Short mmCIF file of C-alpha atoms and ligand atoms in Angstrom, two decimals:
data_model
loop_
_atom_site.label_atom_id
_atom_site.label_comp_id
_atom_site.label_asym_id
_atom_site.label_seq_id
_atom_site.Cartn_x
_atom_site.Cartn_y
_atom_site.Cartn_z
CA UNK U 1 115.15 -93.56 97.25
CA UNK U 2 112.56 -91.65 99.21
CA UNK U 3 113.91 -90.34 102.42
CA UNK U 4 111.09 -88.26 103.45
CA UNK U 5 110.02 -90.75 106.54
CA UNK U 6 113.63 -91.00 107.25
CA UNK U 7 114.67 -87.50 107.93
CA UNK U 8 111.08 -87.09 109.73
CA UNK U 9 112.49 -90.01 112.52
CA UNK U 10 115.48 -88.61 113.06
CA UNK U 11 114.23 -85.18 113.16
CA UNK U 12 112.46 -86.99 116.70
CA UNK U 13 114.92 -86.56 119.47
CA UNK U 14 114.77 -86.69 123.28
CA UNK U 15 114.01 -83.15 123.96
CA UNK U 16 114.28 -82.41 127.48
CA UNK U 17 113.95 -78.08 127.64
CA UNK U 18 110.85 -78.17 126.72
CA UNK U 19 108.10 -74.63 127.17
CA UNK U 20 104.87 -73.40 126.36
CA UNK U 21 105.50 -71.54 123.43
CA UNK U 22 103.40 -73.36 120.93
CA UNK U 23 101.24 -71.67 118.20
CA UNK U 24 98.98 -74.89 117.68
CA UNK U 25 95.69 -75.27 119.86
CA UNK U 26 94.26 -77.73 121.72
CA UNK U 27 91.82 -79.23 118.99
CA UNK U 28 94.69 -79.49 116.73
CA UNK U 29 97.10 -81.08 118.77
CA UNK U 30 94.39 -83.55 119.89
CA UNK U 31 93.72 -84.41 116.55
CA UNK U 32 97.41 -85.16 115.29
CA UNK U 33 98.36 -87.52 118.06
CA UNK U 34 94.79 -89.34 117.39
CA UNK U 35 95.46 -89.59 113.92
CA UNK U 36 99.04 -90.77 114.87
CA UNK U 37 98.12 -93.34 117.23
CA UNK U 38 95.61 -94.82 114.84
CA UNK U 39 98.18 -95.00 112.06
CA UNK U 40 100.45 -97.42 114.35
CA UNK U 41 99.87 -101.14 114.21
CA UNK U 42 98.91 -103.18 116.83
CA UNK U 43 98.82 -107.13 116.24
CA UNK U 44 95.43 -108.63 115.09
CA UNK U 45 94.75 -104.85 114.35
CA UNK U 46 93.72 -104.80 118.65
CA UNK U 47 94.07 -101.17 119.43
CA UNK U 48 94.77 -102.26 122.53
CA UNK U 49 96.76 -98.57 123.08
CA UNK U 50 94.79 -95.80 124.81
CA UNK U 51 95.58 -92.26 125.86
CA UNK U 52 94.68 -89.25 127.61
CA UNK U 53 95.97 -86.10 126.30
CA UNK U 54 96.64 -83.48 129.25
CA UNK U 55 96.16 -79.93 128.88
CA UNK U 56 96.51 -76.91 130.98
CA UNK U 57 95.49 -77.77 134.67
CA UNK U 58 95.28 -81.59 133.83
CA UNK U 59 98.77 -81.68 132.60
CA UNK U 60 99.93 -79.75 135.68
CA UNK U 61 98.03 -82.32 137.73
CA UNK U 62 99.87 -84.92 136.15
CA UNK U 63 103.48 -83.61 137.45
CA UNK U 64 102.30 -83.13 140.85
CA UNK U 65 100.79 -86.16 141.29
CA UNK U 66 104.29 -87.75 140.18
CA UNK U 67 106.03 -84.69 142.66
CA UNK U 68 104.04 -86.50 145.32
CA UNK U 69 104.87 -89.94 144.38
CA UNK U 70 108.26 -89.64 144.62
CA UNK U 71 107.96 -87.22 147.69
CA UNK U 72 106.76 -90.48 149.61
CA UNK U 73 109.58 -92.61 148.43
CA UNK U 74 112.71 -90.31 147.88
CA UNK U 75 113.47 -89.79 151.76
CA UNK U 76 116.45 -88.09 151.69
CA UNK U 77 115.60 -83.92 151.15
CA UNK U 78 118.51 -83.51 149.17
CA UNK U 79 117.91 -86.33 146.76
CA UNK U 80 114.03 -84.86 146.61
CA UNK U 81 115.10 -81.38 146.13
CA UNK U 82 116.87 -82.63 142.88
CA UNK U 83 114.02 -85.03 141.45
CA UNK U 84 111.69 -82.41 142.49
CA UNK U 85 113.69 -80.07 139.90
CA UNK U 86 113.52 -82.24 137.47
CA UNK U 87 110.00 -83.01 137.39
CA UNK U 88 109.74 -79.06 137.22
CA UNK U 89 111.22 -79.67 133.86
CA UNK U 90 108.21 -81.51 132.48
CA UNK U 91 105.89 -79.21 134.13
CA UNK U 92 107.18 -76.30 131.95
CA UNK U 93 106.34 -78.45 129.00
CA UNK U 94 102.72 -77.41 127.59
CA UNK U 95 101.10 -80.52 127.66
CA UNK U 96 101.36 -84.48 128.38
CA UNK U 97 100.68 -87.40 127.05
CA UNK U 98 99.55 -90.35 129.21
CA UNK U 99 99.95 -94.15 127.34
CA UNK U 100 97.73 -96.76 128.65
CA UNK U 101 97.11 -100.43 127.11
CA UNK U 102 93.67 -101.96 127.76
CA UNK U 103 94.07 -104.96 129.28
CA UNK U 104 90.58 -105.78 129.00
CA UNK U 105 91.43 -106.40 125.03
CA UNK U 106 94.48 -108.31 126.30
CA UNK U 107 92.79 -110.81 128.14
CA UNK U 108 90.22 -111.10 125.67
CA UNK U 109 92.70 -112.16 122.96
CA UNK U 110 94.17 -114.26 125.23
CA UNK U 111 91.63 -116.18 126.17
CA UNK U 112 90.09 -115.57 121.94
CA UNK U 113 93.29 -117.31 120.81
CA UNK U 114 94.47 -119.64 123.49
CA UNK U 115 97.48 -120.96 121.02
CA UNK U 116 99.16 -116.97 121.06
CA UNK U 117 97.82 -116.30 124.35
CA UNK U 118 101.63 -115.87 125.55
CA UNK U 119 102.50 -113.07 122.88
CA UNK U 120 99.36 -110.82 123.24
CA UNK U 121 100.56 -108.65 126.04
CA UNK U 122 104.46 -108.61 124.32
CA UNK U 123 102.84 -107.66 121.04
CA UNK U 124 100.69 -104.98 123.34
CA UNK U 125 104.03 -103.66 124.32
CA UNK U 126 105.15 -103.25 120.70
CA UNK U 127 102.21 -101.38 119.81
CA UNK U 128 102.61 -98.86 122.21
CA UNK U 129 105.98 -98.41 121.39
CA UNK U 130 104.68 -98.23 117.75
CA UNK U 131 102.48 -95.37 119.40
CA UNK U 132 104.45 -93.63 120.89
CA UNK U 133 107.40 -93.28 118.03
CA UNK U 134 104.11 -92.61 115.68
CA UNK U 135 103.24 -89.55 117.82
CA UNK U 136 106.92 -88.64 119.28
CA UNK U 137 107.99 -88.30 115.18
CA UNK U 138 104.33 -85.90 114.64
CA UNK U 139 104.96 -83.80 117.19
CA UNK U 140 108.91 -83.15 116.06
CA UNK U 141 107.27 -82.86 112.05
CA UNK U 142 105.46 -79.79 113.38
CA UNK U 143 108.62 -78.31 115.61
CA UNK U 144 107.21 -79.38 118.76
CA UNK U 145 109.62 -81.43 121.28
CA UNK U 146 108.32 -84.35 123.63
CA UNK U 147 110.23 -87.08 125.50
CA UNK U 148 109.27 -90.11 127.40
CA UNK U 149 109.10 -90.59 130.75
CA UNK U 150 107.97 -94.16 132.89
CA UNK U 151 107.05 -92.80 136.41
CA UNK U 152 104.30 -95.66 136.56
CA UNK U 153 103.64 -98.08 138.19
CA UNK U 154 104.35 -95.36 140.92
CA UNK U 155 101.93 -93.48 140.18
CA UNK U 156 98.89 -95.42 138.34
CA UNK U 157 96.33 -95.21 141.61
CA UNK U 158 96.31 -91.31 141.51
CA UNK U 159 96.44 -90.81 137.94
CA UNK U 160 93.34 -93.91 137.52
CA UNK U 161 91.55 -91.37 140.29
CA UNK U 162 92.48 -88.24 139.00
CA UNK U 163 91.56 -88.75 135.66
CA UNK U 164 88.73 -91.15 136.14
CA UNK U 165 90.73 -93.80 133.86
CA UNK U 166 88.54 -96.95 133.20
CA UNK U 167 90.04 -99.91 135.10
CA UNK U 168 91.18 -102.08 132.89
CA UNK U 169 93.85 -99.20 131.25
CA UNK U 170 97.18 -99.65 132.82
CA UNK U 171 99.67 -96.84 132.33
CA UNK U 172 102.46 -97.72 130.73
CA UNK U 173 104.21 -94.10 129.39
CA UNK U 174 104.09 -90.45 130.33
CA UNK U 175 105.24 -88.09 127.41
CA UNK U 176 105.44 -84.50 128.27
CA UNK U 177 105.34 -82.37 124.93
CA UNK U 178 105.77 -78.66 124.11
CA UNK U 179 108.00 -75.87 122.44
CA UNK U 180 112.20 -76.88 121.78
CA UNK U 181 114.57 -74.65 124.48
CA UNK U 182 117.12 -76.57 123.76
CA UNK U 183 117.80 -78.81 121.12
CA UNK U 184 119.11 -82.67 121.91
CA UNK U 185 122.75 -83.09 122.33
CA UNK U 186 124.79 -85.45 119.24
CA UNK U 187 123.78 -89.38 119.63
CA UNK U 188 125.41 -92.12 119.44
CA UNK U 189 125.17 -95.00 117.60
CA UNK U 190 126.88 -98.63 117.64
CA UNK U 191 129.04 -99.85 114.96
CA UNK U 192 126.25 -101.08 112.58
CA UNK U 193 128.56 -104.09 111.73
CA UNK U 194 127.66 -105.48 115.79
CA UNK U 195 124.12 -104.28 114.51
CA UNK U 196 123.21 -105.73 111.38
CA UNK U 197 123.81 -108.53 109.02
CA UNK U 198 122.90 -108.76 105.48
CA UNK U 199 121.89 -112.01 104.20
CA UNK U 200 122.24 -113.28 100.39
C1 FMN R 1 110.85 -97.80 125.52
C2 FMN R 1 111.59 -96.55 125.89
C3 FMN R 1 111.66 -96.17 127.21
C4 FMN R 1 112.27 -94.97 127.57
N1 FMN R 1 112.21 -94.55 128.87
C5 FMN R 1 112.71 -93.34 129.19
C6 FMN R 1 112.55 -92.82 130.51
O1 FMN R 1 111.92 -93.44 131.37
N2 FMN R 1 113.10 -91.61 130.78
C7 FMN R 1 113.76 -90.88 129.85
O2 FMN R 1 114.22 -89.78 130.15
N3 FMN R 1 113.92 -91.35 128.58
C8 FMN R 1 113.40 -92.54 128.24
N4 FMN R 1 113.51 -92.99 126.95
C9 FMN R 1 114.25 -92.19 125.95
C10 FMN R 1 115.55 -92.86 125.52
O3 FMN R 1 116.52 -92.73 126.54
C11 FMN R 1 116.02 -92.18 124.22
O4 FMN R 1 115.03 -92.39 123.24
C12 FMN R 1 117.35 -92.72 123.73
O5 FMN R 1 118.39 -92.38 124.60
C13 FMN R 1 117.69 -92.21 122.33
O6 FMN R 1 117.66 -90.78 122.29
P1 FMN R 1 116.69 -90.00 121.32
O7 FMN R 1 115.28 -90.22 121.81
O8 FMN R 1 117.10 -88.55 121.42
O9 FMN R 1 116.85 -90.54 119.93
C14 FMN R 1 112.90 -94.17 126.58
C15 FMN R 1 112.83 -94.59 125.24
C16 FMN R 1 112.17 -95.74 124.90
C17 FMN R 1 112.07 -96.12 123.44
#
């Protein structure tokens, strides 16, 4: 059998070193994680998954908007002197993805096709997580690293502001991307007989 999609996903790790050492530009990048997200499947075909791709001084924006988030709510200096570190290491990355889902579309399926209307925002959910694995696996094909991070709802007023997001888009992922510093440590997986059955 064809593996070729197989080895791609597990090439796609949690990478969290992540730098700025990337030989791709901006127009290219842009266009793989557009292609990607359009290549993911959304229920009803709704596209209800949006994104703004952050370069340069945008993506910096991004992680000190979230520095100042958490400033606000981590109280304790200690405590903020260690998250503050670790937003530092998304920083470094070269450039972040932002996941929204229009709930405009939601609603609008919702009230479209009253007899679903209580799976439209679930399956919204599983298309973004279709999107992001769609882009999360591009981005390792070419060598690049990414993870994902969740620091909304926390911070979904400065970033709507900052980035002049239309209303209806609620965040729902942040996925800082860039070159590997250090690859992913082993993972580990369940016993696949408490995972899966096989069925005659
Ligand atoms: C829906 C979802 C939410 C996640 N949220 C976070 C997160 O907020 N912060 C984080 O560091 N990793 C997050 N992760 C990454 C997972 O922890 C990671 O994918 C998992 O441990 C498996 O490791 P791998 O990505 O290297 O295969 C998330 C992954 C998924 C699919």
């Amino acid at each position: 059998m064809k593996e070729e999609l197989l080895n791609l996903a597990k090439q796609r790790r949690s990478i969290y070193a992540l730098g700025k050492t990337v030989d791709f530009d901006k127009n290219e990048l842009t266009a793989l994680i557009k292609e990607a997200m359009k290549a993911a499947p959304s229920a009803f075909n709704s596209q209800t998954t949006r994104a703004i791709i952050a370069f340069g001084d945008s993506h910096d924006q991004v992680w000190e908007i979230v520095r100042k988030a958490l400033r606000d709510v981590v109280k304790d200096d200690n405590a903020f002197a260690q998250t503050s570190a670790k937003i530092d290491t998304f920083k470094v990355a070269f450039a972040t993805v932002l996941y929204f889902t229009d709930m405009d579309v939601v609603h609008n399926l919702e009230k479209q096709f009253p007899s679903y209307a209580d799976n439209f925002y679930d399956w919204s959910e599983q298309a973004m997580g279709n999107a992001n694995f769609a882009v999360w696996t591009a981005l390792a094909e070419n060598g690049l690293g990414a993870n994902l991070q969740h620091y909304n709802p926390l911070i979904d007023d400065a970033i709507h502001l900052a980035f002049d997001v239309p209303a209806s888009w609620r965040l729902r992922a942040e996925m800082p991307f860039g070159s590997v510093e250090a690859p992913a440590g082993e993972k580990e997986f369940m016993d696949d007989a408490d995972r899966f059955k096989v069925a005659d």
